PDB file of C-alpha atoms in Angstrom:
ATOM      1  CA  MET A  57       3.889   3.850 -14.566  1.00 46.00           C
ATOM      2  CA  THR A  58       7.451   2.730 -13.916  1.00 50.00           C
ATOM      3  CA  ALA A  59       9.647   1.644 -11.066  1.00 49.00           C
ATOM      4  CA  TYR A  60      11.953   4.613 -10.940  1.00 49.00           C
ATOM      5  CA  ARG A  61      15.692   4.847 -11.408  1.00 54.00           C
ATOM      6  CA  GLU A  62      18.350   4.284  -8.787  1.00 69.00           C
ATOM      7  CA  TYR A  63      19.038   7.174  -6.439  1.00 77.00           C
ATOM      8  CA  PHE A  64      22.433   8.731  -5.836  1.00 79.00           C
ATOM      9  CA  PRO A  65      23.493   7.963  -2.256  1.00 85.00           C
ATOM     10  CA  THR A  66      23.626  11.504  -0.925  1.00 91.00           C
ATOM     11  CA  LYS A  67      24.174  12.266   2.755  1.00 93.00           C
ATOM     12  CA  ALA A  68      20.437  12.868   3.220  1.00 93.00           C
ATOM     13  CA  PHE A  69      19.703   9.532   1.519  1.00 93.00           C
ATOM     14  CA  ARG A  70      22.113   7.650   3.772  1.00 94.00           C
ATOM     15  CA  ILE A  71      20.730   9.267   6.917  1.00 96.00           C
ATOM     16  CA  ALA A  72      17.133   8.510   5.915  1.00 96.00           C
ATOM     17  CA  GLU A  73      18.048   4.920   5.063  1.00 96.00           C
ATOM     18  CA  MET A  74      19.920   4.497   8.351  1.00 97.00           C
ATOM     19  CA  ARG A  75      17.017   5.840  10.420  1.00 98.00           C
ATOM     20  CA  LEU A  76      14.541   3.569   8.683  1.00 98.00           C
ATOM     21  CA  SER A  77      16.837   0.571   9.135  1.00 98.00           C
ATOM     22  CA  SER A  78      17.252   1.350  12.815  1.00 98.00           C
ATOM     23  CA  LEU A  79      13.522   1.646  13.423  1.00 98.00           C
ATOM     24  CA  LEU A  80      12.735  -1.538  11.522  1.00 98.00           C
ATOM     25  CA  GLY A  81      15.525  -3.428  13.250  1.00 98.00           C
ATOM     26  CA  ARG A  82      14.229  -2.483  16.686  1.00 98.00           C
ATOM     27  CA  GLU A  83      10.674  -3.478  15.784  1.00 98.00           C
ATOM     28  CA  ARG A  84      11.787  -6.789  14.279  1.00 98.00           C
ATOM     29  CA  ASP A  85      13.788  -7.553  17.440  1.00 98.00           C
ATOM     30  CA  ARG A  86      10.782  -6.699  19.604  1.00 98.00           C
ATOM     31  CA  LEU A  87       8.465  -8.952  17.621  1.00 98.00           C
ATOM     32  CA  ASP A  88      11.007 -11.780  17.508  1.00 98.00           C
ATOM     33  CA  ALA A  89      11.349 -11.620  21.290  1.00 98.00           C
ATOM     34  CA  LEU A  90       7.573 -11.496  21.753  1.00 98.00           C
ATOM     35  CA  ALA A  91       7.084 -14.540  19.535  1.00 98.00           C
ATOM     36  CA  ALA A  92       9.793 -16.413  21.462  1.00 98.00           C
ATOM     37  CA  ASP A  93       8.112 -15.584  24.779  1.00 98.00           C
ATOM     38  CA  LEU A  94       4.817 -16.894  23.393  1.00 98.00           C
ATOM     39  CA  GLY A  95       6.495 -20.035  22.080  1.00 98.00           C
ATOM     40  CA  ARG A  96       5.380 -19.571  18.492  1.00 98.00           C
ATOM     41  CA  GLU A  97       6.674 -18.406  15.121  1.00 98.00           C
ATOM     42  CA  TYR A  98       4.640 -15.207  14.795  1.00 98.00           C
ATOM     43  CA  ALA A  99       4.212 -12.491  17.395  1.00 98.00           C
ATOM     44  CA  ILE A 100       0.819 -10.901  16.692  1.00 98.00           C
ATOM     45  CA  GLY A 101      -2.439 -12.848  16.812  1.00 98.00           C
ATOM     46  CA  PRO A 102      -6.047 -12.429  17.864  1.00 97.00           C
ATOM     47  CA  ASP A 103      -5.075 -13.389  21.421  1.00 97.00           C
ATOM     48  CA  ASN A 104      -2.778 -10.377  21.968  1.00 97.00           C
ATOM     49  CA  LEU A 105      -3.915  -7.932  19.283  1.00 97.00           C
ATOM     50  CA  VAL A 106      -5.667  -5.538  21.671  1.00 96.00           C
ATOM     51  CA  GLU A 107      -2.726  -5.205  24.050  1.00 97.00           C
ATOM     52  CA  GLN A 108      -0.307  -4.746  21.144  1.00 97.00           C
ATOM     53  CA  LEU A 109      -2.331  -2.076  19.304  1.00 97.00           C
ATOM     54  CA  PRO A 110      -0.778   0.969  21.064  1.00 97.00           C
ATOM     55  CA  LEU A 111       2.731  -0.245  20.168  1.00 98.00           C
ATOM     56  CA  ILE A 112       1.652  -1.064  16.622  1.00 98.00           C
ATOM     57  CA  ARG A 113       0.229   2.416  16.142  1.00 98.00           C
ATOM     58  CA  ASP A 114       3.349   4.117  17.537  1.00 98.00           C
ATOM     59  CA  PHE A 115       5.569   2.081  15.225  1.00 98.00           C
ATOM     60  CA  THR A 116       3.410   2.748  12.156  1.00 98.00           C
ATOM     61  CA  ARG A 117       3.371   6.510  12.707  1.00 98.00           C
ATOM     62  CA  GLU A 118       7.144   6.577  13.119  1.00 98.00           C
ATOM     63  CA  TYR A 119       7.576   4.398  10.023  1.00 98.00           C
ATOM     64  CA  HIS A 120       5.464   6.837   8.010  1.00 98.00           C
ATOM     65  CA  ARG A 121       7.379   9.813   9.380  1.00 98.00           C
ATOM     66  CA  LEU A 122      10.728   8.312   8.423  1.00 98.00           C
ATOM     67  CA  PHE A 123       9.428   7.314   5.004  1.00 98.00           C
ATOM     68  CA  SER A 124       8.570  10.985   4.464  1.00 97.00           C
ATOM     69  CA  GLU A 125      12.165  11.855   5.333  1.00 97.00           C
ATOM     70  CA  TYR A 126      13.294   9.292   2.779  1.00 96.00           C
ATOM     71  CA  LEU A 127      11.124  10.935   0.118  1.00 95.00           C
ATOM     72  CA  GLU A 128      12.563  14.321   0.988  1.00 95.00           C
ATOM     73  CA  ALA A 129      16.015  12.875   0.331  1.00 94.00           C
ATOM     74  CA  VAL A 130      15.290  11.206  -3.007  1.00 91.00           C
ATOM     75  CA  LEU A 131      12.645  13.322  -4.744  1.00 90.00           C
ATOM     76  CA  PRO A 132      14.998  16.279  -5.389  1.00 89.00           C
ATOM     77  CA  GLN A 133      17.033  13.888  -7.549  1.00 88.00           C
ATOM     78  CA  GLN A 134      14.190  13.555 -10.054  1.00 82.00           C
ATOM     79  CA  PRO A 135      14.870  15.126 -13.487  1.00 79.00           C
ATOM     80  CA  ARG A 136      11.706  17.250 -13.364  1.00 82.00           C
ATOM     81  CA  PRO A 137       9.592  18.741 -10.548  1.00 87.00           C
ATOM     82  CA  ILE A 138       6.766  16.675  -9.099  1.00 89.00           C
ATOM     83  CA  GLN A 139       3.411  17.840 -10.465  1.00 90.00           C
ATOM     84  CA  CYS A 140       1.246  16.206  -7.787  1.00 90.00           C
ATOM     85  CA  ARG A 141      -0.835  18.742  -5.875  1.00 86.00           C
ATOM     86  CA  PRO A 142      -3.779  18.937  -3.455  1.00 87.00           C
ATOM     87  CA  ALA A 143      -7.227  17.918  -4.719  1.00 84.00           C
ATOM     88  CA  CYS A 144      -5.821  16.110  -7.757  1.00 88.00           C
ATOM     89  CA  GLY A 145      -6.833  12.623  -6.707  1.00 89.00           C
ATOM     90  CA  ASN A 146      -6.392  10.978 -10.113  1.00 92.00           C
ATOM     91  CA  CYS A 147      -4.001   8.353  -8.754  1.00 93.00           C
ATOM     92  CA  CYS A 148      -6.591   7.656  -6.031  1.00 95.00           C
ATOM     93  CA  HIS A 149      -8.562   5.634  -8.572  1.00 96.00           C
ATOM     94  CA  HIS A 150      -6.037   2.801  -8.463  1.00 96.00           C
ATOM     95  CA  TYR A 151      -6.520  -0.367  -6.414  1.00 98.00           C
ATOM     96  CA  PRO A 152      -3.681  -0.147  -3.851  1.00 97.00           C
ATOM     97  CA  MET A 153      -1.795  -3.342  -3.101  1.00 97.00           C
ATOM     98  CA  SER A 154       1.133  -4.234  -0.829  1.00 96.00           C
ATOM     99  CA  VAL A 155      -0.386  -2.488   2.187  1.00 98.00           C
ATOM    100  CA  GLU A 156       1.312  -3.693   5.358  1.00 98.00           C
ATOM    101  CA  PRO A 157      -0.769  -5.261   8.176  1.00 98.00           C
ATOM    102  CA  PHE A 158       0.410  -2.759  10.771  1.00 98.00           C
ATOM    103  CA  GLU A 159      -0.743   0.059   8.460  1.00 98.00           C
ATOM    104  CA  LEU A 160      -4.178  -1.523   8.113  1.00 98.00           C
ATOM    105  CA  LEU A 161      -4.552  -1.925  11.864  1.00 98.00           C
ATOM    106  CA  THR A 162      -3.440   1.624  12.584  1.00 98.00           C
ATOM    107  CA  LEU A 163      -5.755   3.163  10.001  1.00 98.00           C
ATOM    108  CA  TYR A 164      -8.693   1.050  11.094  1.00 97.00           C
ATOM    109  CA  GLY A 165      -8.156   2.175  14.677  1.00 95.00           C
ATOM    110  CA  ASP A 166      -8.543   5.766  13.506  1.00 95.00           C
ATOM    111  CA  LEU A 167     -11.579   4.969  11.354  1.00 96.00           C
ATOM    112  CA  ARG A 168     -13.404   3.513  14.346  1.00 95.00           C
ATOM    113  CA  GLY A 169     -13.839   7.048  15.683  1.00 92.00           C
ATOM    114  CA  ARG A 170     -15.627   8.223  12.543  1.00 94.00           C
ATOM    115  CA  ASN A 171     -19.387   8.322  12.145  1.00 95.00           C
ATOM    116  CA  ASP A 172     -19.131   7.001   8.598  1.00 95.00           C
ATOM    117  CA  LEU A 173     -17.276   3.769   9.455  1.00 95.00           C
ATOM    118  CA  LEU A 174     -20.077   1.563   8.115  1.00 96.00           C
ATOM    119  CA  ASP A 175     -20.249   3.575   4.888  1.00 97.00           C
ATOM    120  CA  ILE A 176     -16.497   3.183   4.472  1.00 97.00           C
ATOM    121  CA  MET A 177     -16.656  -0.568   5.029  1.00 98.00           C
ATOM    122  CA  GLU A 178     -19.466  -0.845   2.482  1.00 98.00           C
ATOM    123  CA  ALA A 179     -17.427   1.154  -0.046  1.00 98.00           C
ATOM    124  CA  CYS A 180     -14.420  -1.100   0.597  1.00 98.00           C
ATOM    125  CA  GLN A 181     -16.601  -4.155   0.035  1.00 98.00           C
ATOM    126  CA  VAL A 182     -17.887  -2.819  -3.284  1.00 98.00           C
ATOM    127  CA  ARG A 183     -14.384  -2.081  -4.537  1.00 98.00           C
ATOM    128  CA  SER A 184     -12.902  -5.317  -3.251  1.00 98.00           C
ATOM    129  CA  SER A 185     -15.660  -7.351  -4.907  1.00 98.00           C
ATOM    130  CA  LEU A 186     -15.228  -5.456  -8.171  1.00 98.00           C
ATOM    131  CA  PHE A 187     -11.503  -6.149  -8.253  1.00 98.00           C
ATOM    132  CA  SER A 188     -12.076  -9.820  -7.426  1.00 98.00           C
ATOM    133  CA  ARG A 189     -14.455 -10.158 -10.373  1.00 98.00           C
ATOM    134  CA  MET A 190     -11.961  -8.457 -12.672  1.00 98.00           C
ATOM    135  CA  PHE A 191      -9.175 -10.720 -11.436  1.00 97.00           C
ATOM    136  CA  GLU A 192     -11.219 -13.895 -11.927  1.00 97.00           C
ATOM    137  CA  SER A 193     -12.255 -12.775 -15.406  1.00 96.00           C
ATOM    138  CA  ARG A 194      -8.655 -12.139 -16.424  1.00 95.00           C
ATOM    139  CA  ARG A 195      -7.485 -15.422 -14.945  1.00 93.00           C
ATOM    140  CA  THR A 196     -10.193 -17.322 -16.817  1.00 92.00           C
ATOM    141  CA  GLN A 197      -9.051 -15.638 -20.030  1.00 90.00           C
ATOM    142  CA  ALA A 198      -5.476 -16.652 -19.304  1.00 88.00           C
ATOM    143  CA  GLU A 199      -6.449 -20.247 -18.510  1.00 85.00           C
ATOM    144  CA  ASN A 200      -8.316 -20.413 -21.810  1.00 86.00           C
ATOM    145  CA  GLY A 201      -5.297 -19.107 -23.677  1.00 78.00           C
ATOM    146  CA  LYS A 202      -6.888 -15.750 -24.460  1.00 66.00           C
ATOM    147  CA  ILE A 203      -3.907 -13.626 -23.515  1.00 68.00           C
ATOM    148  CA  GLU A 204      -3.043 -10.327 -25.151  1.00 64.00           C
ATOM    149  CA  GLY A 205       0.048 -10.603 -27.318  1.00 56.00           C
ATOM    150  CA  GLY A 206      -0.223 -14.382 -27.468  1.00 52.00           C
ATOM    151  CA  GLU A 207       2.221 -14.992 -24.583  1.00 58.00           C
ATOM    152  CA  SER A 208       2.008 -18.417 -22.987  1.00 57.00           C
ATOM    153  CA  ARG A 209       1.494 -18.877 -19.250  1.00 54.00           C
ATOM    154  CA  THR A 210       2.378 -22.306 -17.884  1.00 62.00           C
ATOM    155  CA  THR A 211       2.240 -22.113 -14.084  1.00 74.00           C
ATOM    156  CA  GLN A 212      -0.499 -20.979 -11.726  1.00 76.00           C
ATOM    157  CA  MET A 213       1.790 -18.212 -10.498  1.00 73.00           C
ATOM    158  CA  ASP A 214       2.243 -16.983 -14.060  1.00 82.00           C
ATOM    159  CA  LEU A 215      -1.523 -16.993 -14.558  1.00 88.00           C
ATOM    160  CA  ASP A 216      -2.156 -15.158 -11.289  1.00 91.00           C
ATOM    161  CA  ASP A 217       0.533 -12.561 -11.966  1.00 92.00           C
ATOM    162  CA  TYR A 218      -0.882 -11.904 -15.424  1.00 92.00           C
ATOM    163  CA  ALA A 219      -4.457 -11.741 -14.104  1.00 95.00           C
ATOM    164  CA  GLU A 220      -3.529  -9.371 -11.279  1.00 96.00           C
ATOM    165  CA  ASP A 221      -1.604  -7.023 -13.552  1.00 95.00           C
ATOM    166  CA  LYS A 222      -4.471  -6.842 -16.043  1.00 95.00           C
ATOM    167  CA  ALA A 223      -7.111  -6.538 -13.312  1.00 97.00           C
ATOM    168  CA  LEU A 224      -5.242  -3.594 -11.771  1.00 97.00           C
ATOM    169  CA  HIS A 225      -5.403  -1.823 -15.136  1.00 96.00           C
ATOM    170  CA  ASP A 226      -9.055  -2.766 -15.547  1.00 97.00           C
ATOM    171  CA  TYR A 227      -9.864  -1.371 -12.127  1.00 98.00           C
ATOM    172  CA  PHE A 228      -8.132   1.938 -12.847  1.00 97.00           C
ATOM    173  CA  ALA A 229      -9.978   2.177 -16.163  1.00 97.00           C
ATOM    174  CA  ALA A 230     -13.300   1.763 -14.300  1.00 97.00           C
ATOM    175  CA  TRP A 231     -12.425   5.037 -12.514  1.00 96.00           C
ATOM    176  CA  ASN A 232     -13.771   4.350  -9.028  1.00 96.00           C
ATOM    177  CA  PRO A 233     -12.507   6.928  -6.519  1.00 95.00           C
ATOM    178  CA  CYS A 234     -10.953   5.778  -3.261  1.00 97.00           C
ATOM    179  CA  PRO A 235     -13.454   5.640  -0.367  1.00 97.00           C
ATOM    180  CA  PHE A 236     -11.240   8.150   1.426  1.00 97.00           C
ATOM    181  CA  SER A 237     -11.321  10.789  -1.333  1.00 95.00           C
ATOM    182  CA  ASP A 238     -13.663  13.680  -0.683  1.00 93.00           C
ATOM    183  CA  LYS A 239     -15.631  15.538  -3.355  1.00 89.00           C
ATOM    184  CA  LYS A 240     -12.674  17.858  -4.045  1.00 90.00           C
ATOM    185  CA  GLY A 241     -10.286  14.949  -4.486  1.00 89.00           C
ATOM    186  CA  ASP A 242      -8.427  15.387  -1.204  1.00 93.00           C
ATOM    187  CA  CYS A 243      -7.547  12.400   0.999  1.00 95.00           C
ATOM    188  CA  THR A 244      -9.501  12.333   4.263  1.00 96.00           C
ATOM    189  CA  VAL A 245      -7.000   9.952   5.918  1.00 97.00           C
ATOM    190  CA  TYR A 246      -3.895  11.661   4.552  1.00 96.00           C
ATOM    191  CA  PRO A 247      -1.728  11.402   7.725  1.00 96.00           C
ATOM    192  CA  LEU A 248      -2.382   7.646   7.960  1.00 97.00           C
ATOM    193  CA  ARG A 249      -2.435   6.686   4.279  1.00 97.00           C
ATOM    194  CA  PRO A 250      -0.254   3.638   3.599  1.00 98.00           C
ATOM    195  CA  VAL A 251       3.168   3.761   1.999  1.00 98.00           C
ATOM    196  CA  SER A 252       1.622   2.288  -1.174  1.00 96.00           C
ATOM    197  CA  CYS A 253      -0.175   5.628  -1.569  1.00 96.00           C
ATOM    198  CA  ARG A 254       2.794   7.725  -0.447  1.00 96.00           C
ATOM    199  CA  MET A 255       5.230   6.292  -3.000  1.00 95.00           C
ATOM    200  CA  TYR A 256       3.296   7.219  -6.173  1.00 92.00           C
ATOM    201  CA  PHE A 257       4.304  10.390  -8.045  1.00 93.00           C
ATOM    202  CA  SER A 258       4.089  12.052 -11.438  1.00 91.00           C
ATOM    203  CA  GLU A 259       6.299  14.520 -13.280  1.00 90.00           C
ATOM    204  CA  THR A 260       3.568  15.377 -15.762  1.00 87.00           C
ATOM    205  CA  ASP A 261       0.330  17.310 -15.426  1.00 90.00           C
ATOM    206  CA  PRO A 262      -2.453  15.517 -13.485  1.00 89.00           C
ATOM    207  CA  LYS A 263      -4.646  15.609 -16.597  1.00 90.00           C
ATOM    208  CA  PHE A 264      -2.392  12.871 -17.972  1.00 93.00           C
ATOM    209  CA  CYS A 265      -2.813  10.673 -14.856  1.00 93.00           C
ATOM    210  CA  THR A 266      -5.936   9.089 -16.337  1.00 93.00           C
ATOM    211  CA  PRO A 267      -6.606   5.646 -17.865  1.00 94.00           C
ATOM    212  CA  GLU A 268      -6.318   6.792 -21.481  1.00 94.00           C
ATOM    213  CA  HIS A 269      -2.875   8.325 -20.846  1.00 93.00           C
ATOM    214  CA  LEU A 270      -1.472   5.893 -18.265  1.00 86.00           C
ATOM    215  CA  GLN A 271       0.920   4.051 -20.588  1.00 84.00           C
ATOM    216  CA  THR A 272       1.626   6.821 -23.080  1.00 89.00           C
ATOM    217  CA  PRO A 273       4.561   9.249 -23.465  1.00 87.00           C
ATOM    218  CA  GLU A 274       2.367  12.049 -22.073  1.00 90.00           C
ATOM    219  CA  ASN A 275       2.314  10.377 -18.669  1.00 90.00           C
ATOM    220  CA  ASP A 276       5.457  10.042 -16.577  1.00 89.00           C
ATOM    221  CA  SER A 277       4.250   8.567 -13.316  1.00 89.00           C
ATOM    222  CA  TYR A 278       6.340   6.255 -11.199  1.00 87.00           C
ATOM    223  CA  ILE A 279       6.758   4.521  -7.859  1.00 91.00           C
ATOM    224  CA  VAL A 280       9.524   5.451  -5.428  1.00 91.00           C
ATOM    225  CA  TYR A 281      10.678   2.126  -4.045  1.00 89.00           C
ATOM    226  CA  LEU A 282      12.640   1.615  -0.846  1.00 93.00           C
ATOM    227  CA  PRO A 283      16.096   0.007  -0.882  1.00 93.00           C
ATOM    228  CA  ASP A 284      16.003  -3.781  -0.956  1.00 94.00           C
ATOM    229  CA  SER A 285      17.344  -4.060   2.590  1.00 95.00           C
ATOM    230  CA  ILE A 286      14.490  -1.885   3.863  1.00 96.00           C
ATOM    231  CA  GLU A 287      11.911  -3.850   1.862  1.00 96.00           C
ATOM    232  CA  ASP A 288      13.266  -7.083   3.350  1.00 97.00           C
ATOM    233  CA  ALA A 289      13.035  -5.664   6.863  1.00 98.00           C
ATOM    234  CA  VAL A 290       9.434  -4.563   6.334  1.00 98.00           C
ATOM    235  CA  TYR A 291       8.581  -8.011   5.006  1.00 98.00           C
ATOM    236  CA  GLY A 292      10.090  -9.632   8.084  1.00 98.00           C
ATOM    237  CA  ILE A 293       7.968  -7.466  10.367  1.00 98.00           C
ATOM    238  CA  SER A 294       4.792  -8.093   8.391  1.00 98.00           C
ATOM    239  CA  GLU A 295       5.372 -11.849   8.641  1.00 98.00           C
ATOM    240  CA  HIS A 296       4.758 -11.536  12.375  1.00 98.00           C
ATOM    241  CA  TYR A 297       1.115 -10.669  11.601  1.00 98.00           C
ATOM    242  CA  SER A 298       0.459 -13.876   9.658  1.00 98.00           C
ATOM    243  CA  LEU A 299      -1.879 -15.240  12.338  1.00 98.00           C
ATOM    244  CA  LEU A 300      -4.324 -12.429  11.550  1.00 98.00           C
ATOM    245  CA  ASP A 301      -4.541 -13.515   7.893  1.00 98.00           C
ATOM    246  CA  LEU A 302      -4.883  -9.985   6.501  1.00 98.00           C
ATOM    247  CA  PRO A 303      -4.839  -9.525   2.694  1.00 97.00           C
ATOM    248  CA  GLU A 304      -2.287  -7.081   1.338  1.00 96.00           C
ATOM    249  CA  SER A 305      -4.884  -5.120  -0.613  1.00 98.00           C
ATOM    250  CA  TYR A 306      -5.996  -1.777   0.858  1.00 98.00           C
ATOM    251  CA  PHE A 307      -9.748  -2.298   0.794  1.00 98.00           C
ATOM    252  CA  GLY A 308      -9.775  -6.055   1.306  1.00 98.00           C
ATOM    253  CA  GLY A 309      -7.312  -5.642   4.160  1.00 98.00           C
ATOM    254  CA  LEU A 310      -9.487  -3.116   5.974  1.00 98.00           C
ATOM    255  CA  LEU A 311     -12.470  -5.433   5.598  1.00 98.00           C
ATOM    256  CA  ALA A 312     -10.408  -8.230   7.143  1.00 98.00           C
ATOM    257  CA  VAL A 313      -9.451  -6.030  10.102  1.00 98.00           C
ATOM    258  CA  ASN A 314     -13.143  -5.275  10.559  1.00 97.00           C
ATOM    259  CA  ARG A 315     -13.589  -8.963  11.455  1.00 95.00           C
ATOM    260  CA  PHE A 316     -11.822  -8.166  14.717  1.00 96.00           C
ATOM    261  CA  GLU A 317     -14.139  -5.263  15.548  1.00 93.00           C
ATOM    262  CA  GLY A 318     -15.789  -7.151  18.404  1.00 88.00           C
ATOM    263  CA  LEU A 319     -12.392  -7.923  19.881  1.00 87.00           C
ATOM    264  CA  ILE A 320     -10.991  -4.427  19.420  1.00 85.00           C
ATOM    265  CA  GLY A 321     -14.209  -2.861  20.718  1.00 72.00           C
ATOM    266  CA  GLU A 322     -13.777  -4.605  24.065  1.00 59.00           C
ATOM    267  CA  LYS A 323     -10.820  -2.420  24.913  1.00 54.00           C
TER     268      LYS A 323
END
């Protein structure tokens, strides 16, 4: 899997980038003003989460819609056609990271209306615990100097980065399907899936999107990143949710939102 090449700034690209920037700028201004009115650094907390949820959901849906427009602008620039198709689901065995807090809150709000909410939370717990064990195992190996290739790691950040990277590969190799994948391999929360799921593509047949082919020439999968200015804007918005203390992992993040179920359920 690679971070893909730079995109040619076509008219469609510029328009998509401009619309995303405009949306994010408005939301950042709104949250900055809200935080100022509350006399604190961050806008969203347990004390105003319920009243803010409708606005959070509206923003998230528009953010996802404009991200889709961005993909429509950049994907035609790929050298080969995208091979992703319905009911593939191979990439849905990864452990998604970098999920934004507003995405977690919006998705959880939708999940609350499902009869299988408790089953989903249990599945998230199983997967989150599995990844944590893999991460701790890899970090222990790194701390003991048992690192593949013999590279040295001197700082805690180096150790954690190494452990996370290896644990993500270990998790994919364990081949646990996403809790939201049905028996066919389709996503049951497709309209509300986070950008971390939306940005992953492959130009090679899905049969090569498996652990044994992940880092081989047969597999050409990649992540479509947003421009740095957009990434910075998203980060600034997500900072306003710091009082909720939500992890950035997909499954761990949903479990953390579940802590507020009693609060959200009062609405």
